[in-house]
XYZ file of C-alpha atoms in Angstrom:
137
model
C 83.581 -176.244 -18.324
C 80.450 -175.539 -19.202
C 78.414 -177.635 -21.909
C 76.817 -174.523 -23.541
C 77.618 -170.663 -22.698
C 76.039 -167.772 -24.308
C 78.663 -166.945 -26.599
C 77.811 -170.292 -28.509
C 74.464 -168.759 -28.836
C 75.938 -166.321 -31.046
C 75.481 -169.151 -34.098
C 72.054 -168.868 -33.064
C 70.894 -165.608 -32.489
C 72.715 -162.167 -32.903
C 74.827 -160.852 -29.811
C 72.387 -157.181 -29.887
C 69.479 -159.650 -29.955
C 70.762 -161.367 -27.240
C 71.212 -158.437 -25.036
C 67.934 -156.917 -26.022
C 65.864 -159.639 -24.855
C 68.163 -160.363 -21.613
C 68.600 -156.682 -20.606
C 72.339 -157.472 -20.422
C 70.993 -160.023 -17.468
C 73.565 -162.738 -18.414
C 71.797 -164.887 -15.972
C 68.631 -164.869 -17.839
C 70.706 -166.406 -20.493
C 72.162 -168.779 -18.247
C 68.931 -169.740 -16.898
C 67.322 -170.773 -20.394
C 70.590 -172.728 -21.303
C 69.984 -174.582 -18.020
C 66.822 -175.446 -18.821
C 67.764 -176.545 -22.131
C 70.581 -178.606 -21.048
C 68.022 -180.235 -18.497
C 65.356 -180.809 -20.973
C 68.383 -182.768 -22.851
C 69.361 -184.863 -20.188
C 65.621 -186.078 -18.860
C 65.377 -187.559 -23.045
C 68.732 -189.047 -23.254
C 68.827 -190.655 -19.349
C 69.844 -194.096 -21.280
C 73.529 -192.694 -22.084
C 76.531 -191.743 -19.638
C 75.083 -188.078 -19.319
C 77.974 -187.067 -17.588
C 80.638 -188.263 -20.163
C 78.147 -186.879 -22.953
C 77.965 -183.429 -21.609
C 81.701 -182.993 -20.514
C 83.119 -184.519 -23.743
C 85.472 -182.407 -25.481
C 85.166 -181.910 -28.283
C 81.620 -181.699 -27.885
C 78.823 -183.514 -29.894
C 78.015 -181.393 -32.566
C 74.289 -182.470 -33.451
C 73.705 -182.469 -30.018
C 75.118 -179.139 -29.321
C 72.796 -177.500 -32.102
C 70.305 -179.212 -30.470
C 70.529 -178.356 -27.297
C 71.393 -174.761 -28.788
C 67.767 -174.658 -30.413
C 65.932 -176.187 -27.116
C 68.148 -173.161 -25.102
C 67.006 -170.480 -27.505
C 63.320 -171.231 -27.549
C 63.712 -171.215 -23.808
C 65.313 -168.010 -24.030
C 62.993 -166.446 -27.046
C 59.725 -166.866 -24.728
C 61.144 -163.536 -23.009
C 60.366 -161.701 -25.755
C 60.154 -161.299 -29.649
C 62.658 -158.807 -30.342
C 62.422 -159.012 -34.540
C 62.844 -162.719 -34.429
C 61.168 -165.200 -36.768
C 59.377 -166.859 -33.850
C 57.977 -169.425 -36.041
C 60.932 -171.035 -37.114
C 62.627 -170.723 -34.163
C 59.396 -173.002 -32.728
C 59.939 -175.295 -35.884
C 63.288 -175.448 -34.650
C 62.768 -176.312 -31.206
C 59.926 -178.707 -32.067
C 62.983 -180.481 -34.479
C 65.127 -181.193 -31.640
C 62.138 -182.326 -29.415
C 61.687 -184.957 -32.001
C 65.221 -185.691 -32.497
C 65.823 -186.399 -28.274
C 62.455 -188.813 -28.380
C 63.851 -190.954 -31.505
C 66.920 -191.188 -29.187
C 64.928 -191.892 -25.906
C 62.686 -194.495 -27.963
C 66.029 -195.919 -29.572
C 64.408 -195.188 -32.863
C 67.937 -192.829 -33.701
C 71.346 -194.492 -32.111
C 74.042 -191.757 -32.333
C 77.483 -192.986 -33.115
C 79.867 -192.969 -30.115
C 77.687 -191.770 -27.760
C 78.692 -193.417 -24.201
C 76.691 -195.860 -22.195
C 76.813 -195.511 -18.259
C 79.100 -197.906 -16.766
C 76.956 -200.437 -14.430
C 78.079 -199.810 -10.985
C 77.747 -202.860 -8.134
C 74.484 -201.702 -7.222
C 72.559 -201.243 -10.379
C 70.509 -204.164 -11.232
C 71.725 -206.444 -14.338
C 69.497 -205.790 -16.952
C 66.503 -205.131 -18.002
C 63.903 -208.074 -17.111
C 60.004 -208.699 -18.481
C 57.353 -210.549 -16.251
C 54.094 -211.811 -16.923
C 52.066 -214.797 -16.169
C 49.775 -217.340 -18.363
C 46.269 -216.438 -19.202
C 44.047 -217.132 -16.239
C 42.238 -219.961 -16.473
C 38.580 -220.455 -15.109
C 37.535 -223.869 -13.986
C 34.069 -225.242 -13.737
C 33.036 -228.130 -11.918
């Protein structure tokens, strides 16, 4: 199943808008929610995206979300009487929201963590060495 289609777009946009912009091309529409849905993943890459994006029910910030990243994506086809700047306020909203969650500003609640397989390494590790020191004789 699908994480977003483009009849969840309909909370979005309206369906005549939809098909105005698209042509009736539902794979322009599918296209745009791809991209969105990839945009999503590359910020939240800390979290089990797979769990995260099959999960049912389904996030619901993170749906509008990724909603608002997938119609931005799909609006730059055309302005077909759309209020382009809030739709770019929108989409600059969730951009913010996914890098508070990348930076681990934000912590959503229940969101899963990917399982550490045998190969990963342990942790996370820092390295550094004193101050380098300068000897005269």
């Amino acid at each position: 199943m699908a994480f977003l289609t483009k009849d969840e777009l309909l909370t979005h946009l309206y369906g005549e808008v939809i098909d105005n912009i698209s042509q009736n091309d539902d794979d322009i529409v599918i296209a745009a929610i791809d991209a969105a849905i990839a945009e999503a993943k590359g910020y939240l890459s800390r979290y089990d995206l797979e769990a995260l994006f099959s999960a049912d029910p389904k996030d619901a910030i993170l749906l509008v979300r990724v909603k608002d990243i997938a119609v931005w994506h799909f609006l730059v086809l055309g302005n077909q009487s759309i209020e382009l700047e809030f739709r770019e306020a929108r989409y600059t909203e969730a951009v913010k929201w996914l890098e508070k969650i990348q930076s681990g500003k934000s912590v959503p609640q229940g969101w899963p963590l990917p399982t550490p397989s045998e190969s990963d390494p342990a942790g996370v590790f820092k390295y550094g060495s004193n101050p380098k020191r300068n000897n005269h004789y």
